[in-house]
Coordinates of C-alpha atoms in Angstrom, one line a residue:
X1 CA -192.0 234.3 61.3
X2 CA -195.1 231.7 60.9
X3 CA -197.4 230.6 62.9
X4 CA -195.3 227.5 64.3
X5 CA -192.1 229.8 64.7
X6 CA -194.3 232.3 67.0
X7 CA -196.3 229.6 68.8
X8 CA -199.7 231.3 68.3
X9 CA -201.8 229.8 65.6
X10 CA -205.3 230.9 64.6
X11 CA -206.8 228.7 67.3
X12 CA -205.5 230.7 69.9
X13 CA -206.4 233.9 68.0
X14 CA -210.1 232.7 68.3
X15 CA -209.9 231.5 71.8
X16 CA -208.5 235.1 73.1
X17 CA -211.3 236.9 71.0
X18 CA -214.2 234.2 71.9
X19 CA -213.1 235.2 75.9
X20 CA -213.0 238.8 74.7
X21 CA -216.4 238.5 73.5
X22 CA -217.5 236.4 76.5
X23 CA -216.5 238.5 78.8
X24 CA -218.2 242.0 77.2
X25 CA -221.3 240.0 76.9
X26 CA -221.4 239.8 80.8
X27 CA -223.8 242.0 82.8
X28 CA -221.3 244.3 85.1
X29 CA -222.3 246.5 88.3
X30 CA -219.6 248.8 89.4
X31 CA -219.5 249.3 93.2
X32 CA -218.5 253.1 93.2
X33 CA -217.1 254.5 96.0
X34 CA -218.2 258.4 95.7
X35 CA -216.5 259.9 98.8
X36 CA -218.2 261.8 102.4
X37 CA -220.7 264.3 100.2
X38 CA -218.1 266.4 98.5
X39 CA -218.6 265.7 95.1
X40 CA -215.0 267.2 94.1
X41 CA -213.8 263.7 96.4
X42 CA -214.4 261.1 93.3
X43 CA -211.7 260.3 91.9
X44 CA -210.5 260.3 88.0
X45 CA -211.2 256.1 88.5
X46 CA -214.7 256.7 89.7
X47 CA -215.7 259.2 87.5
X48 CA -214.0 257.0 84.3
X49 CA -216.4 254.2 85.6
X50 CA -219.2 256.2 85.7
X51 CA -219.2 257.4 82.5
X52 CA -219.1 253.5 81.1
X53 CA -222.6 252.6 83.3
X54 CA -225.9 252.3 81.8
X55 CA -228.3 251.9 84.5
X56 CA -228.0 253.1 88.0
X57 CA -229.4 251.3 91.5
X58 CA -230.3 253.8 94.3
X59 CA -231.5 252.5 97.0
X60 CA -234.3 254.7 98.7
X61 CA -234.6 254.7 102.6
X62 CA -237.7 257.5 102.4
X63 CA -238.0 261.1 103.2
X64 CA -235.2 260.7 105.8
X65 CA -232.6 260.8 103.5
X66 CA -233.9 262.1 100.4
X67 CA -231.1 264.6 100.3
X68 CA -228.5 261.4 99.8
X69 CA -230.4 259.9 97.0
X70 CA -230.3 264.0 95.5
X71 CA -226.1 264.3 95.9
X72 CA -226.5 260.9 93.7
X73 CA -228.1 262.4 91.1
X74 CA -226.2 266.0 91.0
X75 CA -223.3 263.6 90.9
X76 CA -224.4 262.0 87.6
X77 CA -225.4 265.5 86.9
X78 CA -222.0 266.7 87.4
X79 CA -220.2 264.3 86.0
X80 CA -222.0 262.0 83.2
X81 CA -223.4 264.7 81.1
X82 CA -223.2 263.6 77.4
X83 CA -223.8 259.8 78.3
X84 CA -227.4 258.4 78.0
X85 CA -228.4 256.5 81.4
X86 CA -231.0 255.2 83.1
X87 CA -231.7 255.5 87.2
X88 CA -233.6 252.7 89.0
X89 CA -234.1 254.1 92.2
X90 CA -235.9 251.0 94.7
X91 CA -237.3 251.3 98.1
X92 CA -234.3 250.0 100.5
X93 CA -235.7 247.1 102.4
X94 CA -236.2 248.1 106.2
X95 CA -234.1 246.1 108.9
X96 CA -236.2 245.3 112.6
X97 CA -234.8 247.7 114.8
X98 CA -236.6 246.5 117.6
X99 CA -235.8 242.7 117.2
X100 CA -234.4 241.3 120.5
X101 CA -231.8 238.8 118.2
X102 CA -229.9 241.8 116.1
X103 CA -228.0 239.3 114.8
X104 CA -231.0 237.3 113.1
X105 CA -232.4 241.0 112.5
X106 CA -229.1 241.8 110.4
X107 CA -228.7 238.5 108.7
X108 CA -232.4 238.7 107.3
X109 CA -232.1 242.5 105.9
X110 CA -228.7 241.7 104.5
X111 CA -230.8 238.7 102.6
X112 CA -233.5 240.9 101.5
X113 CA -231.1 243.1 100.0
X114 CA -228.9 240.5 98.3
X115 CA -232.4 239.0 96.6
X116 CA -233.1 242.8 95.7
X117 CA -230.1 243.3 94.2
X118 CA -230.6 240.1 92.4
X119 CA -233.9 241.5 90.7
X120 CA -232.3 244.5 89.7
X121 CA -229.4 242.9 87.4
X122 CA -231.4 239.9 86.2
X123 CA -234.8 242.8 84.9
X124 CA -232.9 246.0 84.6
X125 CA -229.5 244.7 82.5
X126 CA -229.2 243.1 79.2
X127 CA -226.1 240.7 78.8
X128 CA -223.2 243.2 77.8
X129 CA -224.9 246.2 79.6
X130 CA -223.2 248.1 82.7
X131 CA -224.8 249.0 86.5
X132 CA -223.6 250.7 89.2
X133 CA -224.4 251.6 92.9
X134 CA -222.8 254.3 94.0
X135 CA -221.7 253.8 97.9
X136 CA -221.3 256.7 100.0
X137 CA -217.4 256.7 101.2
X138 CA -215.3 253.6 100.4
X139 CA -217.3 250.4 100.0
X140 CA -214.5 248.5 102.1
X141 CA -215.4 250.3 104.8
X142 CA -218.3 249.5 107.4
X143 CA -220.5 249.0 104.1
X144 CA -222.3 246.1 103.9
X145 CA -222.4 246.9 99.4
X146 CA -219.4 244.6 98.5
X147 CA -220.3 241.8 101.1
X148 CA -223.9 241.6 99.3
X149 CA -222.5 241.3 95.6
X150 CA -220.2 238.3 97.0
X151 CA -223.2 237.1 98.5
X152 CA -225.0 237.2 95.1
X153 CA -222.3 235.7 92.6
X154 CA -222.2 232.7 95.6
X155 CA -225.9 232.2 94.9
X156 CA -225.2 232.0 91.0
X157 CA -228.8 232.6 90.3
X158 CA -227.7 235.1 87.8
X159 CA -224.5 235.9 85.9
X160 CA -222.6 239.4 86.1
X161 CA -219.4 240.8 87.2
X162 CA -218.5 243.2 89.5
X163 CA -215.7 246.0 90.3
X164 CA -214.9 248.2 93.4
X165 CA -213.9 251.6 92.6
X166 CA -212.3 252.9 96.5
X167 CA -214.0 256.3 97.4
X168 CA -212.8 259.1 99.8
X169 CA -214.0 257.6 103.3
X170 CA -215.9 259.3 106.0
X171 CA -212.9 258.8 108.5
X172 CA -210.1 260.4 105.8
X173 CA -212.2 263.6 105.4
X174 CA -212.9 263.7 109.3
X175 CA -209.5 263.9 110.0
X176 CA -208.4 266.2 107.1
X177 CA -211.3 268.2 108.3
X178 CA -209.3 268.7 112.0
X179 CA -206.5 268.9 110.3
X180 CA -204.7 266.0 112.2
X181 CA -203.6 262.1 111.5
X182 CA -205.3 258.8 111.9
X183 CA -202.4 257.8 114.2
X184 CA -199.8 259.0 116.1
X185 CA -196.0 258.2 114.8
X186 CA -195.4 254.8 115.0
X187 CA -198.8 254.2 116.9
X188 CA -201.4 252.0 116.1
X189 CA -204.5 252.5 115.6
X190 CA -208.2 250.4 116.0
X191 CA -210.9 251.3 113.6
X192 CA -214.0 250.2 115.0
X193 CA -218.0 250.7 115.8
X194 CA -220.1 252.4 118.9
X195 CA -221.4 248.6 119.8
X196 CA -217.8 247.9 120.0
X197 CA -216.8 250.8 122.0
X198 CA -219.2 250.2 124.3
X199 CA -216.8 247.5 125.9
X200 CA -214.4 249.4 126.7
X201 CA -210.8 251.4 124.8
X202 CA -208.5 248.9 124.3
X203 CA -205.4 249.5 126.5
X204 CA -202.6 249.4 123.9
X205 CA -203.9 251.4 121.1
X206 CA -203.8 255.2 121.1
X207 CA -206.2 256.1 118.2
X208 CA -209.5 254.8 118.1
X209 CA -212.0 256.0 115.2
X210 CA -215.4 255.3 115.9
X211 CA -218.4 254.9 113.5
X212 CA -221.8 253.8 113.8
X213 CA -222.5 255.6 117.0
X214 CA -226.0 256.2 117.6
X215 CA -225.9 256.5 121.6
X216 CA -222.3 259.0 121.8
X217 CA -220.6 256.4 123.5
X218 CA -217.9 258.5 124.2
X219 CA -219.4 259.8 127.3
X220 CA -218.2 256.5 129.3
X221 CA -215.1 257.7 129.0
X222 CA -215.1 261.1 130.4
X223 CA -213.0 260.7 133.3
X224 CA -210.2 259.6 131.3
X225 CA -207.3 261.6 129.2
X226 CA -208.7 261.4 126.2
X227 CA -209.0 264.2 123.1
X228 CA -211.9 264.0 120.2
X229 CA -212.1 264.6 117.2
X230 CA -216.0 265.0 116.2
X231 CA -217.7 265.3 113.1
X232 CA -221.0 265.0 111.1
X233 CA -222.0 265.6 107.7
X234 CA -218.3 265.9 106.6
X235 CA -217.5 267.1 103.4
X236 CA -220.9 268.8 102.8
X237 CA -222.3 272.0 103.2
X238 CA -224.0 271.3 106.6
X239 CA -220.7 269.9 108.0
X240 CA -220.2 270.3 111.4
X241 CA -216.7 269.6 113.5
X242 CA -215.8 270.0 117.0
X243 CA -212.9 269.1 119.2
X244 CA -211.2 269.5 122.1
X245 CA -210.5 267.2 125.7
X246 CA -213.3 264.8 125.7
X247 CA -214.8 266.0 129.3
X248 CA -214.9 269.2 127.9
X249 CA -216.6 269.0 124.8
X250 CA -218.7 265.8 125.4
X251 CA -221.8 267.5 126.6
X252 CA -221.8 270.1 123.2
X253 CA -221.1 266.9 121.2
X254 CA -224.2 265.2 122.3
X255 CA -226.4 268.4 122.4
X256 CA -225.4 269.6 118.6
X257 CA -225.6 266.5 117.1
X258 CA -229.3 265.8 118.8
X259 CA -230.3 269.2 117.2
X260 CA -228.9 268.4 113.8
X261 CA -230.8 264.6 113.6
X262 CA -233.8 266.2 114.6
X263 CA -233.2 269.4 111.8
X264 CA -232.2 267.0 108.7
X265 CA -234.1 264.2 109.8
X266 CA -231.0 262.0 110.1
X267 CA -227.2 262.3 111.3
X268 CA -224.1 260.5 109.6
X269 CA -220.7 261.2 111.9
X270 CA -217.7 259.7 113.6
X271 CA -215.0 260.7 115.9
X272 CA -211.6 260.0 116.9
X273 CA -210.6 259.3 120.6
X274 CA -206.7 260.2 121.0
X275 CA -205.2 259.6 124.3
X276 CA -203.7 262.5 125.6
X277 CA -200.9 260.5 127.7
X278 CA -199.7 257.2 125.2
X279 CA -200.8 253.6 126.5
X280 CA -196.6 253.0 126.7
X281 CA -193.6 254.2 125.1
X282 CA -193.0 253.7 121.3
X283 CA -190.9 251.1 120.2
X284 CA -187.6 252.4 118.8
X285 CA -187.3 250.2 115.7
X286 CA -191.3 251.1 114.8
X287 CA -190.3 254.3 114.3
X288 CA -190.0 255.7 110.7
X289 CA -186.9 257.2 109.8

């Protein structure tokens, strides 16, 4: 068969390798998702990426959290041992706490760390060259990582490509860790934050996981039939869990995770709230059979 009997001719030969040249001469940063602080949580996908990275962002918040910029490194430790790398660790720009407009507070770290970010691939990576942040959990949830990189390539002040690699979130190894279910059979449920919560449970949803909580919102909610599912530092060696009816266990809650922030210096947890008595009956046909 020739080249006009198979319809591909050498000028479409030279287009598919130009574009295949192209495309490896384009800085990459792969968003790795590396799971709750158990290093045995990335997956065969993260762990294929990781060995293909050349120069690795960390983000450093200070002393408070020194011990998450460490699993980062016994990570590449672990797991990238016969690859030559580099680590860039930065100082992670600090958002206004105490700002009266937290919306305008948010919006102006999130820039600060999109123009970071932009610094980083345009001096640390050579066209053709590979990055990576490595995102504690999944980046798709509550992480603000994949949301910044769109923010960059819509800037197109610099040129790169970028992949998300899922991860092992907090909530999945808080609920293996209790050994129970996000949801109920046939039940939804809301995933959602403290500043949220604070409004009030929704009244059709059974299952409500909660990040983000820095004031244990849970306590409004003590008079009503509800069961937690607490936990902080999942999947590491300092994890902690603790369940039971929420009026019983709300008090211990608040008291052992005060003790651990002040220990370590910071906290990371979430919960689940699980009504005791459902909001109303299950649908039949949402049943799985």
């Amino acid at each position: 068969m020739d080249e006009r009997q198979s319809g591909v001719g050498a000028a479409d030969i030279w287009c598919a390798s130009w574009w295949r040249c192209m495309l490896l001469a384009v800085r990459k940063v792969y968003l790795i998702g590396i799971g709750a602080g158990n290093p045995e949580h990335l997956t065969v996908q993260a762990v294929n990426a990781l060995n293909e990275v050349d120069v690795f962002f960390v983000l450093d918040k200070g002393s408070e959290t020194e011990e998450l910029v460490r699993l980062r490194r016994e990570i590449l430790e672990r797991y990238v041992p016969d690859r030559p790398y580099r680590v860039v660790q930065v100082n992670d720009p600090r958002r206004d706490r105490t700002a009266k407009d937290y919306v305008a507070a948010v919006e102006d770290w999130r820039q600060r760390r999109v123009e970071l970010y932009e610094q980083l691939i345009r001096d640390e990576l050579t066209d053709g060259s590979r990055g990576a942040v490595l995102v504690w959990g999944d980046p798709a949830l509550y992480d603000s990582t994949v949301s910044l990189f769109q923010a960059l390539r819509e800037r197109a002040k610099v040129e790169f490509a970028y992949e998300v690699i899922p991860g092992v979130s907090s909530l999945s190894a808080l609920v293996a860790g209790h050994r129970t279910t996000f949801n109920q059979i046939g039940r939804p449920v809301l995933i959602t934050t403290g500043r949220q919560l604070a409004r009030g449970l929704p009244a059709d949803v059974d299952d409500v996981l909660v990040m983000l909580d820095a004031h244990c919102t849970f306590h409004r909610f003590v008079d009503e039939d509800l069961e937690i599912f607490w936990g902080a530092y999942v999947g590491t060696p300092d994890e902690i869990l603790i369940s039971g009816r929420l009026r019983d266990v709300a008090e211990e809650i608040q008291h052992v995770r005060s003790r651990a922030r002040q220990e370590k210096g910071w906290i990371m947890d979430s919960y689940l709230l699980r009504r005791l008595t459902p909001a109303a009956p299950v649908p039949q046909e949402h049943i799985a059979r």
